[in-house]
PDB file of C-alpha atoms in Angstrom:
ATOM      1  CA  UNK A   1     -26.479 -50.651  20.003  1.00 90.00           C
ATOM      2  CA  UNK A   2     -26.968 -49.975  16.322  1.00 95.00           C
ATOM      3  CA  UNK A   3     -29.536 -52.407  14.321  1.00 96.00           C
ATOM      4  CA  UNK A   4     -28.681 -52.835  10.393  1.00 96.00           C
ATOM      5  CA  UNK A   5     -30.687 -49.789   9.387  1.00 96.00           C
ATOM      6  CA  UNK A   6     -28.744 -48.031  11.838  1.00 94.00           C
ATOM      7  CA  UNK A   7     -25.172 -49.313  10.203  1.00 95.00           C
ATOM      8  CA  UNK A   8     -26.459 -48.657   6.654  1.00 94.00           C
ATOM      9  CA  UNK A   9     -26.575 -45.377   7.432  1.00 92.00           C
ATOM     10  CA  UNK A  10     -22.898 -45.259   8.907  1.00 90.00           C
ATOM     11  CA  UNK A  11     -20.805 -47.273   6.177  1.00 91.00           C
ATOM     12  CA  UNK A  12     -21.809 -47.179   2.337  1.00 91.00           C
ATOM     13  CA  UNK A  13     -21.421 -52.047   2.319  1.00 93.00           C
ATOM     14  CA  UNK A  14     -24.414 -53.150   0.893  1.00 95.00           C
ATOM     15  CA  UNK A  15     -25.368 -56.820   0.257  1.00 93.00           C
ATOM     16  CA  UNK A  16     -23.718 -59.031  -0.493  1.00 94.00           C
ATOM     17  CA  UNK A  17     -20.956 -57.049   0.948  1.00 96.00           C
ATOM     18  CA  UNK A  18     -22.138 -55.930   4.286  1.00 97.00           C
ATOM     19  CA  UNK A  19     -20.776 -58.169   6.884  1.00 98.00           C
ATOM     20  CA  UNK A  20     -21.591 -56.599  10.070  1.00 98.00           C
ATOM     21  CA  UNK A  21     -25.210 -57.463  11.383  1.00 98.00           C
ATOM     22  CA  UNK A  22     -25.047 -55.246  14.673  1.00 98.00           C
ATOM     23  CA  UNK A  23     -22.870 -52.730  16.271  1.00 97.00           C
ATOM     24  CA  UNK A  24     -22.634 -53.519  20.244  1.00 97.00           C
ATOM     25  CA  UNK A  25     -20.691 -50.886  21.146  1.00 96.00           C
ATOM     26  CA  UNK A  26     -18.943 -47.937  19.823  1.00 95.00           C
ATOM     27  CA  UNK A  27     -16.061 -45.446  21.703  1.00 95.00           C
ATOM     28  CA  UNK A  28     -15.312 -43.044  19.080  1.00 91.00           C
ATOM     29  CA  UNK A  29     -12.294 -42.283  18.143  1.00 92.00           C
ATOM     30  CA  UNK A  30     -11.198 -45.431  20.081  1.00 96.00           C
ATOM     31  CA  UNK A  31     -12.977 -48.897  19.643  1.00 97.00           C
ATOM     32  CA  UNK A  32     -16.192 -50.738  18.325  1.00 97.00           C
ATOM     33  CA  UNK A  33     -17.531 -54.197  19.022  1.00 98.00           C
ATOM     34  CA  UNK A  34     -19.629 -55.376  16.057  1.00 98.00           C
ATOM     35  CA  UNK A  35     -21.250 -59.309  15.165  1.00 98.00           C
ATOM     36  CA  UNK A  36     -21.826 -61.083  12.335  1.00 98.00           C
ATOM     37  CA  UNK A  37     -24.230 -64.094  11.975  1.00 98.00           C
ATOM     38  CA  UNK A  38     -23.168 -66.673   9.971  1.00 98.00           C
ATOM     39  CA  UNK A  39     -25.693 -68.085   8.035  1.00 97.00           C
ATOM     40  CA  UNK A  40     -25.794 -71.004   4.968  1.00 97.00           C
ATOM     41  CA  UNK A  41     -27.355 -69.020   2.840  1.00 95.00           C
ATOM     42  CA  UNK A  42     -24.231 -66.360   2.391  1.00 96.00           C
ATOM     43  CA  UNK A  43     -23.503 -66.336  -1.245  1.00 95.00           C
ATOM     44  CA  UNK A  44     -19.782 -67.485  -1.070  1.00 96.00           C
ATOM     45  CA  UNK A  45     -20.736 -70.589   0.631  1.00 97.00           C
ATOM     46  CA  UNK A  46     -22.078 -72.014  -3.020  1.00 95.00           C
ATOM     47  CA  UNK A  47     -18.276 -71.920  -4.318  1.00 96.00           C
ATOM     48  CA  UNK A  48     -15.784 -71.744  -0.823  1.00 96.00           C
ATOM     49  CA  UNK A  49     -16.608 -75.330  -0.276  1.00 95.00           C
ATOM     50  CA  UNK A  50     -19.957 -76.549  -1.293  1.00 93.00           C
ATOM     51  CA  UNK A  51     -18.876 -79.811   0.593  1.00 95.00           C
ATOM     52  CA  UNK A  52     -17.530 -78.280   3.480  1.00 97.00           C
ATOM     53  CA  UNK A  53     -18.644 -74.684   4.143  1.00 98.00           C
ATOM     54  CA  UNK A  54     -16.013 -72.371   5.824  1.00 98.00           C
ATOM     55  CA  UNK A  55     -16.318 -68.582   5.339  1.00 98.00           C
ATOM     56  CA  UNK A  56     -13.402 -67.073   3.476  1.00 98.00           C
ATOM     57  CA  UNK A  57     -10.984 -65.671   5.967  1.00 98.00           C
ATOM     58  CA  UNK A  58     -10.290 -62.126   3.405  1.00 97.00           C
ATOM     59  CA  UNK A  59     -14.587 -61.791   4.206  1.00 98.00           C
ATOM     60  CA  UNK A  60     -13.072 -62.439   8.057  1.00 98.00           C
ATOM     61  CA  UNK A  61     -11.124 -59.497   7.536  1.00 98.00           C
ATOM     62  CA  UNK A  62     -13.417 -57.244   5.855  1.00 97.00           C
ATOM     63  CA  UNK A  63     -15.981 -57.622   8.471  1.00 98.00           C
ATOM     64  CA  UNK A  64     -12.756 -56.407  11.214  1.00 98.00           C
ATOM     65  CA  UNK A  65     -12.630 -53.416   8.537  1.00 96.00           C
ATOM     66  CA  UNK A  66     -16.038 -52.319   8.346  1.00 96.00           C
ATOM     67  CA  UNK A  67     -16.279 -52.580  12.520  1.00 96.00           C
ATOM     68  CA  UNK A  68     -13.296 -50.518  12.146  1.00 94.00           C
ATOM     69  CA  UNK A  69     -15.126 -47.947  10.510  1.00 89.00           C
ATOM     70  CA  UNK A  70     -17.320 -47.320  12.892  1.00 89.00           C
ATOM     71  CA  UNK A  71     -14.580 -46.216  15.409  1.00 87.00           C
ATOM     72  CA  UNK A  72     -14.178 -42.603  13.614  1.00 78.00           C
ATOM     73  CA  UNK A  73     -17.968 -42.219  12.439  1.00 75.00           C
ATOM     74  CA  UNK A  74     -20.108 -40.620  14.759  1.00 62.00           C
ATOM     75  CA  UNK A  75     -22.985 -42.154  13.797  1.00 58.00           C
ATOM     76  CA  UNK A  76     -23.138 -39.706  10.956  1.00 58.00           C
ATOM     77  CA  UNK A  77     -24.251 -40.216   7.142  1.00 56.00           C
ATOM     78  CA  UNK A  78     -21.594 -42.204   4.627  1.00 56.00           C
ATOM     79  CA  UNK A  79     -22.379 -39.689   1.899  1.00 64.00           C
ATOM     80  CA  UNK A  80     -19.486 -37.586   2.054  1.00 75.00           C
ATOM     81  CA  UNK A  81     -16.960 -39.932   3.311  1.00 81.00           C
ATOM     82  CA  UNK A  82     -15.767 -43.742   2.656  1.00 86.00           C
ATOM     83  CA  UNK A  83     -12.915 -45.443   4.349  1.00 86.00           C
ATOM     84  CA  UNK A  84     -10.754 -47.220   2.215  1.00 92.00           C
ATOM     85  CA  UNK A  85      -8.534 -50.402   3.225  1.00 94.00           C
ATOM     86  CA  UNK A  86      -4.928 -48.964   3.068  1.00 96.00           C
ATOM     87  CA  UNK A  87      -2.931 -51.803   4.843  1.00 97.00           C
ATOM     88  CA  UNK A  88      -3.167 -55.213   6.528  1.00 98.00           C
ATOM     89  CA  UNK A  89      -0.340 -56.342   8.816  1.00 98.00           C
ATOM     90  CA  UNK A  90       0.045 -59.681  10.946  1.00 98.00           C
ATOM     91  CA  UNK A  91      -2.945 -61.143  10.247  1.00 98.00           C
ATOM     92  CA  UNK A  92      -3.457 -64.959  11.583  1.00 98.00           C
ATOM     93  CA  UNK A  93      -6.181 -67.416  11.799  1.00 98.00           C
ATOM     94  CA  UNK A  94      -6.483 -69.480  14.144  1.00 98.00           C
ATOM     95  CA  UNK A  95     -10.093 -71.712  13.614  1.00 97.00           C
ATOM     96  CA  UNK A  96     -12.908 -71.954  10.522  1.00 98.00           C
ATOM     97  CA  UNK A  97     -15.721 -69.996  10.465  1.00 98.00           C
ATOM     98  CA  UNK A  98     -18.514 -72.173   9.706  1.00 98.00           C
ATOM     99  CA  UNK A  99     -22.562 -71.916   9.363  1.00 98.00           C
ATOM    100  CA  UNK A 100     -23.914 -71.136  12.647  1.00 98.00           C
ATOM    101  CA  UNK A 101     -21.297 -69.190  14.116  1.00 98.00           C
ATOM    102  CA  UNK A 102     -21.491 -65.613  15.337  1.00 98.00           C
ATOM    103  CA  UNK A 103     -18.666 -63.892  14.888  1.00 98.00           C
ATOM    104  CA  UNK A 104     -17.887 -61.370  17.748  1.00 98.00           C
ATOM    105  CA  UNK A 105     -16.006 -58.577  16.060  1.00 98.00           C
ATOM    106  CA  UNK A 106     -13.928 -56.326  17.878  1.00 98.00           C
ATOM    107  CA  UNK A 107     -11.736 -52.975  16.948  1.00 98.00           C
ATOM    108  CA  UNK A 108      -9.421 -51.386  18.308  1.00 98.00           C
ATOM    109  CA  UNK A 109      -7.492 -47.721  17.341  1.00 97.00           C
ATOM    110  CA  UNK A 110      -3.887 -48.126  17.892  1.00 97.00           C
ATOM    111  CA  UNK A 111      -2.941 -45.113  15.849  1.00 97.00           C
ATOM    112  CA  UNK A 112      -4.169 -42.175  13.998  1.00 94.00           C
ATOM    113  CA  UNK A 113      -2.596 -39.905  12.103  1.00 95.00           C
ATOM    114  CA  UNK A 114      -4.848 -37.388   9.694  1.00 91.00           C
ATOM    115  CA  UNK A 115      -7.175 -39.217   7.818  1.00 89.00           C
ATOM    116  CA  UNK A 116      -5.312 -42.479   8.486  1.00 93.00           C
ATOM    117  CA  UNK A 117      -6.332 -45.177  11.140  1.00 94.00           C
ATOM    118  CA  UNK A 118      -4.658 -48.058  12.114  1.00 97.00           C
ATOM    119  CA  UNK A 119      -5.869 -50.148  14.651  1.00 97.00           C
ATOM    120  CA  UNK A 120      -5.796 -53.996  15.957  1.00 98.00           C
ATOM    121  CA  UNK A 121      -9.163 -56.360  14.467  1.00 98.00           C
ATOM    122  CA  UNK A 122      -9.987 -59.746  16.916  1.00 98.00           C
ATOM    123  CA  UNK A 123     -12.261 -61.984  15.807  1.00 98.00           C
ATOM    124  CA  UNK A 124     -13.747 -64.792  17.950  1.00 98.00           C
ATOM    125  CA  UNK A 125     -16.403 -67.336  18.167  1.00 98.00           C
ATOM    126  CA  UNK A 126     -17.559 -68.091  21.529  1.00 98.00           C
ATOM    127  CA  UNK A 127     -14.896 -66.871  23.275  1.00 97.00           C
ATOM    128  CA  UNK A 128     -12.082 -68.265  20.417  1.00 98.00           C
ATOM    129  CA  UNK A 129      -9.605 -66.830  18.852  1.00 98.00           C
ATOM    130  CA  UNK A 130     -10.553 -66.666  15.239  1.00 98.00           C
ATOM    131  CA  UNK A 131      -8.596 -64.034  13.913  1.00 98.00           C
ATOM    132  CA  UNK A 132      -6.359 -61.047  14.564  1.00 98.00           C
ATOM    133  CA  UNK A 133      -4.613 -58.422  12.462  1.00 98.00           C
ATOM    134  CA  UNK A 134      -3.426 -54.870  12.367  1.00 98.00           C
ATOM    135  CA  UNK A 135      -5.580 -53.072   9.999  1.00 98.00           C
ATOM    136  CA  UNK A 136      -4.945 -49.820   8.693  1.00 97.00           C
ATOM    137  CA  UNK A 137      -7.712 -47.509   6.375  1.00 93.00           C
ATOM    138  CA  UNK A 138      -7.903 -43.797   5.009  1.00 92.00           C
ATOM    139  CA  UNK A 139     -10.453 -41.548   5.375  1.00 86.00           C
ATOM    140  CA  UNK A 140     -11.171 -40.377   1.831  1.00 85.00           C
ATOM    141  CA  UNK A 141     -13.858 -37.560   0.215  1.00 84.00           C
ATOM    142  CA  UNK A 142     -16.434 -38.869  -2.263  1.00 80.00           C
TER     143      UNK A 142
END
Protein backbone atom coordinates (compact mmCIF):
# COMPACT_ATOMS: atom_id res chain seq x y z
CA UNK A 1 0.00 0.00 0.00
CA UNK A 2 1.45 3.32 -1.06
CA UNK A 3 0.50 6.56 1.19
CA UNK A 4 0.50 10.05 -0.85
CA UNK A 5 4.19 10.65 -0.27
CA UNK A 6 4.67 7.36 -1.62
CA UNK A 7 2.50 8.25 -5.03
CA UNK A 8 4.20 11.67 -5.33
CA UNK A 9 7.11 10.05 -5.87
CA UNK A 10 5.63 7.64 -8.65
CA UNK A 11 3.52 10.15 -10.93
CA UNK A 12 4.66 13.92 -11.42
CA UNK A 13 0.06 15.23 -10.41
CA UNK A 14 0.38 17.68 -7.94
CA UNK A 15 -2.53 19.58 -6.29
CA UNK A 16 -5.01 20.44 -7.41
CA UNK A 17 -4.44 17.79 -9.92
CA UNK A 18 -3.59 14.73 -7.99
CA UNK A 19 -6.59 12.62 -7.65
CA UNK A 20 -5.43 9.47 -6.23
CA UNK A 21 -5.16 9.51 -2.29
CA UNK A 22 -3.77 5.81 -1.89
CA UNK A 23 -2.53 3.02 -3.96
CA UNK A 24 -4.05 -0.46 -2.54
CA UNK A 25 -2.50 -2.58 -4.69
CA UNK A 26 -0.19 -2.69 -7.54
CA UNK A 27 0.73 -5.93 -10.14
CA UNK A 28 3.13 -4.42 -12.41
CA UNK A 29 2.91 -4.61 -15.65
CA UNK A 30 -0.72 -5.79 -15.06
CA UNK A 31 -3.17 -3.90 -12.66
CA UNK A 32 -3.47 -1.28 -9.74
CA UNK A 33 -6.29 -0.55 -7.33
CA UNK A 34 -6.08 3.08 -6.19
CA UNK A 35 -8.95 5.48 -3.96
CA UNK A 36 -9.86 8.74 -3.96
CA UNK A 37 -11.69 10.60 -1.10
CA UNK A 38 -14.08 12.88 -2.04
CA UNK A 39 -14.12 15.76 -0.08
CA UNK A 40 -16.21 19.44 -0.26
CA UNK A 41 -13.45 21.25 -0.19
CA UNK A 42 -12.06 20.04 -3.88
CA UNK A 43 -11.65 23.17 -5.83
CA UNK A 44 -14.07 22.31 -8.76
CA UNK A 45 -16.87 21.90 -6.43
CA UNK A 46 -17.05 26.03 -6.14
CA UNK A 47 -18.09 26.14 -10.02
CA UNK A 48 -19.45 22.20 -11.04
CA UNK A 49 -22.54 22.95 -9.11
CA UNK A 50 -22.27 25.16 -6.14
CA UNK A 51 -25.98 24.07 -5.52
CA UNK A 52 -25.58 20.61 -6.13
CA UNK A 53 -22.00 19.28 -5.90
CA UNK A 54 -21.13 16.35 -8.30
CA UNK A 55 -17.46 15.79 -9.26
CA UNK A 56 -16.79 16.26 -12.94
CA UNK A 57 -16.82 12.90 -14.61
CA UNK A 58 -13.36 14.05 -17.13
CA UNK A 59 -11.66 14.40 -13.11
CA UNK A 60 -13.48 10.64 -12.91
CA UNK A 61 -11.39 9.73 -15.65
CA UNK A 62 -8.20 11.26 -14.84
CA UNK A 63 -8.10 9.68 -11.51
CA UNK A 64 -8.63 5.92 -13.75
CA UNK A 65 -5.46 7.49 -15.65
CA UNK A 66 -3.20 8.29 -12.99
CA UNK A 67 -4.09 4.60 -11.22
CA UNK A 68 -3.21 3.53 -14.59
CA UNK A 69 0.10 4.80 -14.26
CA UNK A 70 1.03 3.04 -11.63
CA UNK A 71 0.61 -0.34 -13.49
CA UNK A 72 4.10 0.16 -15.49
CA UNK A 73 6.02 2.17 -12.64
CA UNK A 74 7.84 0.17 -10.36
CA UNK A 75 7.64 2.29 -7.70
CA UNK A 76 10.44 4.24 -9.26
CA UNK A 77 11.05 8.19 -9.48
CA UNK A 78 8.73 10.33 -12.19
CA UNK A 79 11.80 12.33 -13.17
CA UNK A 80 12.66 10.79 -16.28
CA UNK A 81 9.38 9.61 -17.43
CA UNK A 82 5.58 10.97 -17.66
CA UNK A 83 2.70 9.12 -19.12
CA UNK A 84 0.67 10.99 -21.31
CA UNK A 85 -3.22 10.36 -22.04
CA UNK A 86 -3.17 9.10 -25.71
CA UNK A 87 -6.80 7.73 -26.07
CA UNK A 88 -10.14 7.23 -24.30
CA UNK A 89 -12.60 4.68 -25.69
CA UNK A 90 -16.18 3.57 -24.34
CA UNK A 91 -16.32 5.46 -21.52
CA UNK A 92 -19.87 5.47 -19.52
CA UNK A 93 -21.18 6.73 -16.32
CA UNK A 94 -23.38 5.25 -14.64
CA UNK A 95 -24.04 7.38 -10.99
CA UNK A 96 -22.70 11.06 -9.51
CA UNK A 97 -19.88 11.33 -7.57
CA UNK A 98 -20.74 13.42 -4.74
CA UNK A 99 -18.99 14.78 -1.33
CA UNK A 100 -18.38 11.91 0.83
CA UNK A 101 -17.79 9.29 -1.53
CA UNK A 102 -14.67 7.19 -1.92
CA UNK A 103 -14.02 6.33 -5.08
CA UNK A 104 -12.50 2.77 -5.46
CA UNK A 105 -10.32 3.00 -8.52
CA UNK A 106 -9.32 0.11 -10.36
CA UNK A 107 -6.87 -0.60 -13.58
CA UNK A 108 -6.49 -2.95 -15.61
CA UNK A 109 -3.65 -3.64 -18.70
CA UNK A 110 -5.42 -5.03 -21.60
CA UNK A 111 -2.63 -4.28 -24.02
CA UNK A 112 0.83 -3.08 -24.40
CA UNK A 113 2.68 -2.43 -27.11
CA UNK A 114 6.23 -0.32 -26.67
CA UNK A 115 5.72 2.57 -24.75
CA UNK A 116 1.94 2.38 -25.26
CA UNK A 117 -0.63 1.00 -22.65
CA UNK A 118 -4.05 0.47 -22.99
CA UNK A 119 -5.98 -0.93 -20.42
CA UNK A 120 -9.77 -1.04 -18.94
CA UNK A 121 -10.46 1.93 -15.81
CA UNK A 122 -13.70 0.89 -13.26
CA UNK A 123 -14.74 3.17 -11.00
CA UNK A 124 -17.16 2.42 -8.12
CA UNK A 125 -18.58 3.69 -4.97
CA UNK A 126 -19.45 1.14 -2.53
CA UNK A 127 -19.60 -1.55 -4.62
CA UNK A 128 -21.38 0.69 -7.76
CA UNK A 129 -20.67 1.04 -10.92
CA UNK A 130 -19.54 4.56 -11.41
CA UNK A 131 -17.59 4.49 -14.37
CA UNK A 132 -15.78 2.41 -16.96
CA UNK A 133 -13.62 3.11 -20.00
CA UNK A 134 -10.78 1.85 -22.09
CA UNK A 135 -7.93 4.10 -21.52
CA UNK A 136 -4.95 4.19 -23.46
CA UNK A 137 -1.43 6.42 -22.46
CA UNK A 138 2.29 6.66 -23.82
CA UNK A 139 5.20 6.38 -22.04
CA UNK A 140 7.16 9.50 -22.99
CA UNK A 141 10.99 10.91 -21.96
CA UNK A 142 11.16 14.27 -20.18
Amino acid sequence: MLDIEAIKKVIPHRYPFLLVDRILEVDEGKRAVGIKNVSINEPYFSGHFPEYPVMPGVLIVEALAQVGGFVMSDGASSDQTIGLLTGIDNCRFKRQVKPGDQLLLEFDVTRIKGKIVKGKGVAKVNDELVCEAEIMFAFSSI
